[in-house]
Coordinates of C-alpha atoms in Angstrom, one line a residue:
P129 CA -9.6 -19.2 -1.9
D130 CA -8.2 -22.3 -3.5
P131 CA -8.6 -25.2 -1.0
E132 CA -4.8 -25.8 -1.1
L133 CA -4.1 -22.2 -0.4
W134 CA -6.7 -22.2 2.4
N135 CA -5.1 -25.2 4.0
A136 CA -1.6 -23.7 3.7
I137 CA -2.8 -20.5 5.5
K138 CA -4.6 -22.5 8.1
R139 CA -1.3 -24.3 8.9
L140 CA 0.5 -21.0 9.2
N141 CA -2.2 -19.5 11.4
T142 CA -2.0 -22.5 13.8
E143 CA 1.1 -24.7 13.6
G144 CA 3.1 -21.9 12.1
G145 CA 2.5 -19.6 15.1
F146 CA 0.7 -16.7 13.3
Q147 CA -2.3 -17.1 15.6
N148 CA -5.0 -16.5 12.9
Q149 CA -3.4 -13.1 11.9
I150 CA -3.4 -14.1 8.2
D151 CA -6.7 -13.4 6.4
P152 CA -7.2 -16.2 3.8
Y153 CA -9.8 -14.1 1.8
Q154 CA -7.5 -11.1 1.3
V155 CA -4.5 -13.4 0.5
G156 CA -6.7 -15.3 -2.0
E157 CA -7.6 -12.1 -3.8
A158 CA -4.0 -11.0 -4.0
A159 CA -2.9 -14.5 -5.2
H160 CA -5.4 -14.5 -8.0
G161 CA -3.6 -15.2 -11.3
L162 CA -0.4 -16.4 -9.8
D163 CA 0.8 -20.0 -10.1
Q164 CA 0.9 -22.3 -7.0
S165 CA 4.7 -22.4 -6.8
T166 CA 5.0 -18.6 -6.6
V167 CA 2.3 -18.4 -3.8
S168 CA 4.0 -21.2 -1.9
K169 CA 7.3 -19.4 -2.1
V170 CA 5.8 -16.3 -0.6
L171 CA 4.1 -18.2 2.2
S172 CA 7.4 -20.0 2.9
N173 CA 9.3 -16.7 3.1
L174 CA 6.7 -15.5 5.6
Q175 CA 7.2 -18.6 7.7
D176 CA 10.9 -17.9 7.8
K177 CA 10.2 -14.4 9.1
Q178 CA 7.8 -15.6 11.8
G179 CA 8.1 -13.2 14.8
Q180 CA 9.6 -10.4 12.6
V181 CA 6.4 -9.4 10.7
K182 CA 3.8 -7.3 12.5
D183 CA 1.1 -7.6 9.9
P184 CA 1.4 -10.9 8.1
T185 CA -1.7 -10.4 5.8
S186 CA -0.3 -7.1 4.5
W187 CA 3.1 -8.6 4.1
V188 CA 1.9 -11.5 2.1
C189 CA -0.4 -9.4 -0.1
A190 CA 2.4 -6.9 -0.8
A191 CA 4.8 -9.8 -1.7
L192 CA 2.2 -11.3 -4.1
C193 CA 1.6 -7.9 -5.7
K194 CA 5.3 -7.6 -6.2
E195 CA 5.4 -11.0 -7.9
K196 CA 2.6 -9.9 -10.2
R197 CA 4.5 -6.7 -11.1
G198 CA 7.5 -8.8 -11.9
M199 CA 5.5 -11.0 -14.2
V200 CA 4.0 -8.1 -16.0
G201 CA 7.4 -6.3 -16.1
L202 CA 8.7 -9.2 -18.2
T203 CA 6.4 -8.1 -21.0
G204 CA 7.5 -4.5 -20.7
V205 CA 4.1 -3.2 -19.3
A206 CA 5.2 -2.5 -15.7
G207 CA 8.5 -2.1 -14.0
K208 CA 9.8 -0.3 -10.9
I209 CA 8.2 -0.5 -7.5
N210 CA 6.8 3.0 -7.9
T211 CA 4.9 2.0 -11.0
P212 CA 1.2 1.2 -10.4
F213 CA 0.3 -2.4 -10.8
Q214 CA -1.4 -3.0 -14.1
G215 CA -1.9 -6.7 -14.3
G216 CA -4.2 -9.4 -12.8
S217 CA -6.7 -8.5 -10.0
G218 CA -4.2 -7.1 -7.5
N219 CA -5.4 -4.7 -4.9
P220 CA -3.3 -1.5 -4.8
E221 CA -4.5 -0.8 -1.3
W222 CA -2.8 -3.9 -0.1
E223 CA 0.4 -3.0 -1.9
I224 CA 0.4 0.3 0.0
R225 CA -0.5 -1.5 3.3
G226 CA 2.3 -4.0 2.7
R227 CA 4.8 -1.3 2.1
V228 CA 3.8 0.5 5.3
A229 CA 4.1 -2.8 7.2
W230 CA 7.6 -3.4 5.8
L231 CA 8.7 0.2 6.6
N232 CA 7.4 -0.2 10.2
G233 CA 9.3 -3.4 10.6
E234 CA 12.3 -4.3 8.4
G235 CA 12.4 -0.7 7.1
G236 CA 13.5 0.5 10.5
L237 CA 10.6 3.0 11.3
Q238 CA 9.6 1.0 14.4
G239 CA 5.9 1.3 13.9
A240 CA 6.0 5.1 13.3
L241 CA 3.6 4.9 10.3
D242 CA -0.1 4.7 11.0
V243 CA -1.4 2.3 8.2
E244 CA -5.1 3.3 8.6
Q245 CA -4.4 7.1 8.3
I246 CA -2.2 6.5 5.3
A247 CA -4.7 4.2 3.6
Q248 CA -7.4 6.8 4.2
A249 CA -5.2 9.6 2.8
S250 CA -4.3 7.6 -0.3
A251 CA -7.9 6.4 -1.1
G252 CA -8.7 7.1 -4.7
L253 CA -5.2 8.2 -5.6
D254 CA -2.9 6.2 -7.9
A255 CA -0.9 3.7 -5.9
S256 CA 2.3 5.1 -7.4
L257 CA 1.7 8.4 -5.6
A258 CA 1.5 6.7 -2.2
L259 CA 4.5 4.5 -2.9
K260 CA 6.5 7.6 -3.9
A261 CA 5.5 9.4 -0.7
L262 CA 6.5 6.3 1.3
A263 CA 9.9 6.2 -0.5
N264 CA 10.4 9.9 0.3
V265 CA 9.6 9.5 4.0
E266 CA 11.9 6.5 4.2
D267 CA 14.7 8.5 2.8
K268 CA 14.0 11.5 5.1
C269 CA 13.7 9.4 8.2
R270 CA 17.1 7.8 7.5
R271 CA 18.5 11.3 7.5
G272 CA 16.6 12.4 10.6
E273 CA 14.6 15.1 8.8
V274 CA 11.1 13.9 9.8
R275 CA 9.7 13.8 13.3
N276 CA 6.2 12.5 12.4
P277 CA 6.3 10.2 9.4
T278 CA 2.6 9.6 9.3
S279 CA 1.8 13.3 9.1
F280 CA 4.6 13.8 6.4
V281 CA 3.0 11.1 4.2
C282 CA -0.6 12.3 4.7
A283 CA 0.5 15.9 3.9
A284 CA 2.3 14.8 0.8
L285 CA -0.8 12.8 -0.4
A286 CA -3.1 15.8 0.4
K287 CA -0.8 18.0 -1.8
E288 CA -1.0 15.5 -4.6
R289 CA -4.8 15.4 -4.3
Q290 CA -5.1 19.2 -4.3
G291 CA -2.9 19.3 -7.4
L292 CA -5.2 16.8 -9.2
A293 CA -8.3 18.7 -8.1
A294 CA -6.8 22.0 -9.3
H295 CA -5.9 20.4 -12.6
A296 CA -9.5 19.1 -13.0
G297 CA -10.8 22.5 -12.1
R298 CA -8.8 24.1 -14.8
N299 CA -10.1 21.6 -17.3
W300 CA -13.7 22.4 -16.4
T301 CA -13.2 26.2 -16.6
G302 CA -11.0 26.2 -19.6
G303 CA -8.0 27.6 -17.8
G304 CA -9.1 28.0 -14.2
G305 CA -9.3 31.2 -12.2
G306 CA -12.8 31.9 -13.6
T307 CA -15.5 33.5 -11.6
D308 CA -18.4 31.4 -13.0
G309 CA -18.7 29.9 -9.5
F310 CA -18.7 26.2 -10.6
G311 CA -15.0 25.8 -11.5
T312 CA -13.5 27.9 -8.7
G313 CA -16.0 26.6 -6.1
A314 CA -15.2 23.0 -7.0
M315 CA -11.5 23.6 -6.7
V316 CA -11.8 25.2 -3.3
F317 CA -14.2 22.6 -2.1
A318 CA -11.9 19.8 -3.2
G319 CA -9.0 21.5 -1.6
R320 CA -10.8 21.8 1.7
G321 CA -11.9 18.2 1.5
V322 CA -8.5 16.8 1.6
K323 CA -7.0 18.8 4.4
R324 CA -6.4 16.7 7.5
P325 CA -5.1 17.7 10.9
L326 CA -1.5 16.7 11.5
H327 CA -0.9 14.7 14.6

C-alpha cells in the first residue's frame, strides 16, 4: 500500500484501538484508484465507529467500493447498490463481505449471517446477485419471516447458480432437454454441485 495509507492504518490498528484487525494489503487493494482525501474520509468514519464495527477490514473495503461506485455513477456507468461495480480494481468479494458485516452489526442481524458460507456460496457469481439476496434477507428478517438468514441467502444463491447452469445447458444443447448426454449431464452435474446442506 501507499506509505501514507500504511501509516494511517498502523495508527488505527494501535493508537486507534483496532488491535491489528485492519489488513493494510486488502484495504490498499480496495483503495486503488481513489484519491487520498476520499480514503482518509473512510478511515476517519471507521475511527468514529470504533467499538461498533465487528470486521473493520470488510467495513473499510465495502466503504471504499461504495465510493468507487459513486464516482463511476457520475459518468452514468454504474448506479444503485445492487449494480455490480464496474470501475477501478475493486474486489466484489469485499463488497459482499462488507455488506454482510454491516448487516450483522448496524443492520440489526446481530451476527446471524455467516460471512464465510455466504462468500463461498457467491463465489463466481455476479456481485449484484449476492447483494440482491442480502437485501432480500434484510427485508424478510425485519418482518420476522426468516429463522436462519445464512441458509436463506445460500439457498437463494444456489438457485441463481442453478438457473445460470440451466441456461448455459440450453445454449449448449440448442434448447435443452436433449438426450445427447452432454447437455443434460452437464446441467444435472452443475445443479448437484451447488446444493449445500442448510444449517
